[in-house]
Short mmCIF file of C-alpha atoms in Angstrom, two decimals:
data_model
loop_
_atom_site.label_atom_id
_atom_site.label_comp_id
_atom_site.label_asym_id
_atom_site.label_seq_id
_atom_site.Cartn_x
_atom_site.Cartn_y
_atom_site.Cartn_z
CA UNK A 1 -10.55 39.14 -13.78
CA UNK A 2 -12.54 35.89 -12.67
CA UNK A 3 -10.82 33.32 -9.83
CA UNK A 4 -11.22 30.04 -10.97
CA UNK A 5 -14.28 27.77 -9.41
CA UNK A 6 -12.61 24.53 -9.49
CA UNK A 7 -9.33 26.32 -7.95
CA UNK A 8 -8.30 25.74 -4.38
CA UNK A 9 -5.20 26.67 -1.86
CA UNK A 10 -2.27 23.44 -2.85
CA UNK A 11 -2.08 20.43 -0.31
CA UNK A 12 1.56 21.12 0.31
CA UNK A 13 4.00 23.53 -0.81
CA UNK A 14 5.93 23.40 -3.97
CA UNK A 15 9.44 21.91 -3.94
CA UNK A 16 10.55 18.59 -2.19
CA UNK A 17 8.88 17.87 0.77
CA UNK A 18 9.49 17.04 4.66
CA UNK A 19 7.76 13.86 6.23
CA UNK A 20 6.01 15.84 8.32
CA UNK A 21 4.28 17.76 5.27
CA UNK A 22 3.60 14.61 3.12
CA UNK A 23 2.09 13.41 6.64
CA UNK A 24 0.22 16.83 7.06
CA UNK A 25 -1.02 16.38 3.46
CA UNK A 26 -2.10 12.67 4.12
CA UNK A 27 -4.14 13.86 6.61
CA UNK A 28 -5.83 16.43 5.49
CA UNK A 29 -6.42 14.46 2.25
CA UNK A 30 -9.04 13.00 4.32
CA UNK A 31 -11.49 16.23 3.96
CA UNK A 32 -11.08 16.17 0.30
CA UNK A 33 -13.91 14.56 -1.60
CA UNK A 34 -14.55 12.86 2.02
CA UNK A 35 -16.88 10.62 0.16
CA UNK A 36 -14.99 9.51 -2.29
CA UNK A 37 -11.75 8.77 -0.55
CA UNK A 38 -13.26 7.89 3.06
CA UNK A 39 -16.65 6.30 1.98
CA UNK A 40 -15.48 3.80 -0.56
CA UNK A 41 -12.66 2.42 1.77
CA UNK A 42 -15.31 1.64 4.38
CA UNK A 43 -17.34 0.50 1.21
CA UNK A 44 -14.72 -2.22 0.20
CA UNK A 45 -14.32 -3.40 3.72
CA UNK A 46 -17.74 -4.20 4.23
CA UNK A 47 -17.73 -6.38 1.34
CA UNK A 48 -14.81 -7.53 2.50
CA UNK A 49 -16.37 -8.64 5.43
CA UNK A 50 -19.06 -10.32 4.04
CA UNK A 51 -16.83 -11.79 2.20
CA UNK A 52 -14.81 -13.24 4.75
CA UNK A 53 -18.20 -14.47 6.75
CA UNK A 54 -19.30 -16.30 3.54
CA UNK A 55 -15.74 -18.31 2.97
CA UNK A 56 -15.32 -19.23 7.01
CA UNK A 57 -18.55 -20.25 7.47
CA UNK A 58 -18.42 -23.82 5.49
CA UNK A 59 -14.85 -24.09 6.04
CA UNK A 60 -14.63 -23.36 9.77
CA UNK A 61 -16.94 -26.06 10.33
CA UNK A 62 -14.80 -28.50 8.54
CA UNK A 63 -11.07 -27.46 9.73
CA UNK A 64 -11.74 -24.93 12.62
CA UNK A 65 -11.03 -21.55 11.06
CA UNK A 66 -6.89 -21.42 11.41
CA UNK A 67 -5.98 -17.83 11.91
CA UNK A 68 -2.82 -18.03 9.36
CA UNK A 69 -5.24 -19.20 6.61
CA UNK A 70 -7.81 -16.92 6.86
CA UNK A 71 -5.34 -13.80 7.53
CA UNK A 72 -3.51 -14.41 4.37
CA UNK A 73 -7.63 -14.77 2.42
CA UNK A 74 -8.14 -12.05 4.37
CA UNK A 75 -4.83 -9.68 2.90
CA UNK A 76 -5.12 -11.07 -0.67
CA UNK A 77 -9.16 -9.75 -0.89
CA UNK A 78 -8.35 -6.67 0.44
CA UNK A 79 -5.48 -6.55 -2.44
CA UNK A 80 -8.40 -7.21 -4.93
CA UNK A 81 -10.62 -5.03 -3.01
CA UNK A 82 -8.58 -2.10 -1.92
CA UNK A 83 -6.87 -1.01 -5.18
CA UNK A 84 -10.36 0.74 -6.73
CA UNK A 85 -9.72 3.59 -2.76
CA UNK A 86 -6.45 3.56 -3.50
CA UNK A 87 -6.92 5.05 -7.02
CA UNK A 88 -9.60 7.52 -5.84
CA UNK A 89 -7.57 8.35 -3.63
CA UNK A 90 -4.78 9.32 -6.14
CA UNK A 91 -6.78 11.06 -8.19
CA UNK A 92 -7.91 13.19 -5.49
CA UNK A 93 -4.56 13.96 -4.01
CA UNK A 94 -3.39 14.87 -8.29
CA UNK A 95 -5.94 17.17 -7.82
CA UNK A 96 -5.20 18.58 -4.77
CA UNK A 97 -1.87 19.08 -5.12
CA UNK A 98 -2.47 20.61 -8.12
CA UNK A 99 -4.51 22.83 -6.18
CA UNK A 100 -7.24 21.79 -8.51
CA UNK A 101 -11.01 20.57 -7.03
CA UNK A 102 -13.07 17.45 -8.21
CA UNK A 103 -15.97 16.08 -7.19
CA UNK A 104 -16.65 12.50 -5.23
CA UNK A 105 -18.12 11.51 -9.10
CA UNK A 106 -15.93 12.58 -10.97
CA UNK A 107 -13.14 11.06 -8.31
CA UNK A 108 -14.93 7.87 -8.70
CA UNK A 109 -15.12 7.61 -12.28
CA UNK A 110 -11.38 8.41 -13.05
CA UNK A 111 -10.36 6.12 -10.15
CA UNK A 112 -12.72 3.08 -11.13
CA UNK A 113 -11.30 3.43 -14.54
CA UNK A 114 -7.66 3.20 -12.96
CA UNK A 115 -8.54 0.13 -10.51
CA UNK A 116 -7.95 -2.77 -12.44
CA UNK A 117 -4.62 -1.56 -13.86
CA UNK A 118 -3.07 -0.58 -10.17
CA UNK A 119 -4.83 -3.89 -9.08
CA UNK A 120 -2.26 -5.16 -11.84
CA UNK A 121 0.36 -3.29 -11.17
CA UNK A 122 0.13 -4.49 -7.10
CA UNK A 123 -0.19 -8.32 -7.63
CA UNK A 124 3.31 -7.86 -9.75
CA UNK A 125 5.01 -5.48 -7.09
CA UNK A 126 4.17 -8.52 -5.12
CA UNK A 127 5.07 -11.18 -6.98
CA UNK A 128 8.36 -9.38 -7.15
CA UNK A 129 8.91 -9.21 -3.66
CA UNK A 130 8.04 -12.58 -3.29
CA UNK A 131 10.52 -14.17 -5.85
CA UNK A 132 13.18 -12.18 -4.16
CA UNK A 133 12.60 -13.37 -0.75
CA UNK A 134 12.09 -17.09 -2.15
CA UNK A 135 16.23 -16.79 -3.01
CA UNK A 136 16.69 -16.96 0.28
CA UNK A 137 15.59 -20.51 0.39
CA UNK A 138 18.11 -21.69 -2.57
CA UNK A 139 20.93 -22.39 -0.21
CA UNK A 140 18.74 -24.82 1.61
CA UNK A 141 17.84 -26.47 -1.21
CA UNK A 142 20.86 -27.51 -2.99
CA UNK A 143 22.43 -28.40 1.02
CA UNK A 144 18.99 -30.89 1.00
CA UNK A 145 20.18 -32.14 -2.77
CA UNK A 146 23.97 -32.33 -1.30
CA UNK A 147 23.09 -35.03 1.09
CA UNK A 148 21.51 -35.86 4.32
CA UNK A 149 24.76 -36.22 6.36
CA UNK A 150 24.98 -34.82 10.27
CA UNK A 151 27.24 -32.15 8.56
CA UNK A 152 24.35 -30.67 6.41
CA UNK A 153 22.08 -30.64 8.56
CA UNK A 154 24.05 -29.01 11.44
CA UNK A 155 24.43 -26.42 8.34
CA UNK A 156 21.26 -26.08 6.84
CA UNK A 157 19.72 -24.54 9.41
CA UNK A 158 22.64 -21.64 10.06
CA UNK A 159 22.32 -20.97 6.56
CA UNK A 160 18.72 -21.43 6.18
CA UNK A 161 18.07 -18.45 8.68
CA UNK A 162 21.15 -16.36 7.64
CA UNK A 163 19.68 -16.72 3.50
CA UNK A 164 16.25 -15.65 4.76
CA UNK A 165 17.69 -12.74 6.80
CA UNK A 166 19.76 -11.05 3.71
CA UNK A 167 17.36 -11.58 0.83
CA UNK A 168 14.18 -10.38 3.48
CA UNK A 169 16.38 -7.19 3.68
CA UNK A 170 16.97 -7.32 0.14
CA UNK A 171 12.69 -7.97 -0.55
CA UNK A 172 12.09 -4.89 1.26
CA UNK A 173 14.50 -2.24 -0.13
CA UNK A 174 13.10 -4.01 -3.75
CA UNK A 175 9.20 -3.28 -1.90
CA UNK A 176 10.27 0.68 -0.85
CA UNK A 177 11.91 0.60 -4.25
CA UNK A 178 8.60 -0.22 -6.14
CA UNK A 179 5.94 1.86 -3.59
CA UNK A 180 5.56 4.18 -6.17
CA UNK A 181 4.52 2.35 -8.85
CA UNK A 182 0.89 2.96 -7.97
CA UNK A 183 0.06 6.57 -8.16
CA UNK A 184 2.74 5.93 -11.43
CA UNK A 185 -0.02 4.53 -13.27
CA UNK A 186 -3.00 6.29 -11.73
CA UNK A 187 -1.17 9.84 -12.16
CA UNK A 188 1.19 9.70 -14.80
CA UNK A 189 -0.32 7.01 -16.52
CA UNK A 190 2.32 4.14 -17.63
CA UNK A 191 1.05 1.08 -18.10
CA UNK A 192 1.62 -1.78 -15.37
CA UNK A 193 5.16 -2.47 -16.61
CA UNK A 194 5.66 1.20 -16.87
CA UNK A 195 4.98 2.02 -13.79
CA UNK A 196 7.30 0.11 -11.99
CA UNK A 197 9.85 1.11 -14.33
CA UNK A 198 8.94 5.02 -13.36
CA UNK A 199 9.31 3.81 -9.76
CA UNK A 200 12.79 2.29 -9.98
CA UNK A 201 13.52 5.46 -11.90
CA UNK A 202 12.96 7.25 -9.04
CA UNK A 203 13.89 5.37 -6.58
CA UNK A 204 18.14 6.41 -7.04
CA UNK A 205 18.79 8.92 -4.19
CA UNK A 206 15.13 8.82 -2.40
CA UNK A 207 15.20 5.04 -0.73
CA UNK A 208 16.22 6.80 2.70
CA UNK A 209 13.56 9.16 2.33
CA UNK A 210 11.37 7.09 1.33
CA UNK A 211 11.87 4.50 3.74
CA UNK A 212 11.83 6.69 6.27
CA UNK A 213 8.71 8.49 5.85
CA UNK A 214 7.25 4.78 5.92
CA UNK A 215 8.62 4.47 8.67
CA UNK A 216 7.18 7.63 10.44
CA UNK A 217 3.37 6.59 8.27
CA UNK A 218 3.60 3.02 10.37
CA UNK A 219 4.49 4.47 12.87
CA UNK A 220 1.34 7.09 13.60
CA UNK A 221 -1.26 4.43 11.69
CA UNK A 222 0.10 1.88 14.84
CA UNK A 223 -0.61 4.75 17.14
CA UNK A 224 -3.73 5.68 16.15
CA UNK A 225 -4.74 2.44 15.20
CA UNK A 226 -4.45 0.58 18.52
CA UNK A 227 -6.39 2.24 20.26
CA UNK A 228 -8.79 1.78 17.50
CA UNK A 229 -8.78 -1.81 17.08
CA UNK A 230 -9.51 -1.94 21.24
CA UNK A 231 -13.07 -3.21 20.19
CA UNK A 232 -12.31 -5.91 18.41
CA UNK A 233 -10.31 -7.58 20.72
CA UNK A 234 -13.11 -7.06 23.64
CA UNK A 235 -15.05 -10.37 24.58
CA UNK A 236 -18.32 -10.05 23.71
CA UNK A 237 -18.53 -7.54 21.21
CA UNK A 238 -20.76 -9.04 18.53
CA UNK A 239 -18.85 -10.55 15.39
CA UNK A 240 -21.36 -7.85 12.89
CA UNK A 241 -20.45 -4.19 15.39
CA UNK A 242 -16.51 -5.34 14.91
CA UNK A 243 -17.05 -5.78 11.23
CA UNK A 244 -18.04 -2.61 10.76
CA UNK A 245 -15.86 -0.80 12.99
CA UNK A 246 -13.27 -2.55 11.76
CA UNK A 247 -14.63 -0.55 8.27
CA UNK A 248 -14.97 2.79 9.58
CA UNK A 249 -11.15 2.26 10.81
CA UNK A 250 -9.79 1.15 7.61
CA UNK A 251 -11.99 4.52 6.01
CA UNK A 252 -9.06 6.91 7.76
CA UNK A 253 -6.32 4.06 7.13
CA UNK A 254 -6.36 3.67 3.60
CA UNK A 255 -6.83 6.98 2.08
CA UNK A 256 -4.00 8.00 4.59
CA UNK A 257 -1.99 5.40 3.89
CA UNK A 258 -2.87 6.18 -0.17
CA UNK A 259 -1.29 10.18 0.68
CA UNK A 260 1.52 9.04 2.04
CA UNK A 261 2.62 6.94 -0.43
CA UNK A 262 0.65 9.78 -3.43
CA UNK A 263 3.05 12.11 -1.81
CA UNK A 264 5.95 10.52 -1.90
CA UNK A 265 5.46 10.16 -5.53
CA UNK A 266 5.28 14.14 -5.98
CA UNK A 267 8.26 14.71 -3.57
CA UNK A 268 10.30 11.75 -5.64
CA UNK A 269 9.28 13.55 -8.70
CA UNK A 270 10.22 17.51 -8.40
CA UNK A 271 13.43 17.01 -9.22
CA UNK A 272 12.58 15.81 -12.45
CA UNK A 273 9.64 18.27 -13.14
CA UNK A 274 7.41 15.86 -14.80
CA UNK A 275 4.29 16.77 -12.99
CA UNK A 276 4.32 20.41 -14.06
#
């Protein structure tokens, strides 16, 4: 009997996954079709760097480039540009979990077709979380509408702090519940709203496991990315060299985070057997 040339050992064992298996699988993902999983986010980060320079140069002559403004522009730009690398990583991961090989060209073609929908999922996710967080401002707005005497000024401050803290925590709860909407869209083929609904369907009973795994992944990224980011803060490093180095760091961090989220999705789907 001939062996399947497209077969390979599955990326992770069948059944529920531990946090260590998820993190280890995300690291191993970097070596699978690296031209697609690593090369594409490097290219996307380089494009972002060039676009930021185009925005920053004329903007800085007028305003001095406020750091907060530029950071917000960079974050929003990466949501747009990062959707394609994430979609490709989800495609490669799906094949690796099934024990199947996929070439860079096929991964890119499939991922790029899914990227616009994934971008819509990300944007809608951000809007939902932002709306939830904004609810924390309602009590303060009500207090301001009632009056402006000393009592309301005294109460408004603590109420604002408590409301923002409460809604911030709840927004994070909602965000974790929607975290696997991306792979649900790319891998399972759900539409934008269907992917968010599927993530919410899988969330009950998995929230703390998901939160803990994301926390561990964030710690890994912080430990690895902090030394890697050192050249970016050294005085005298040319801007172009710093931008290229940041692109290389993004080439590792982006597929790793996508791999963690994708494997969380796999782990959540195990009891439902929906990926068999």
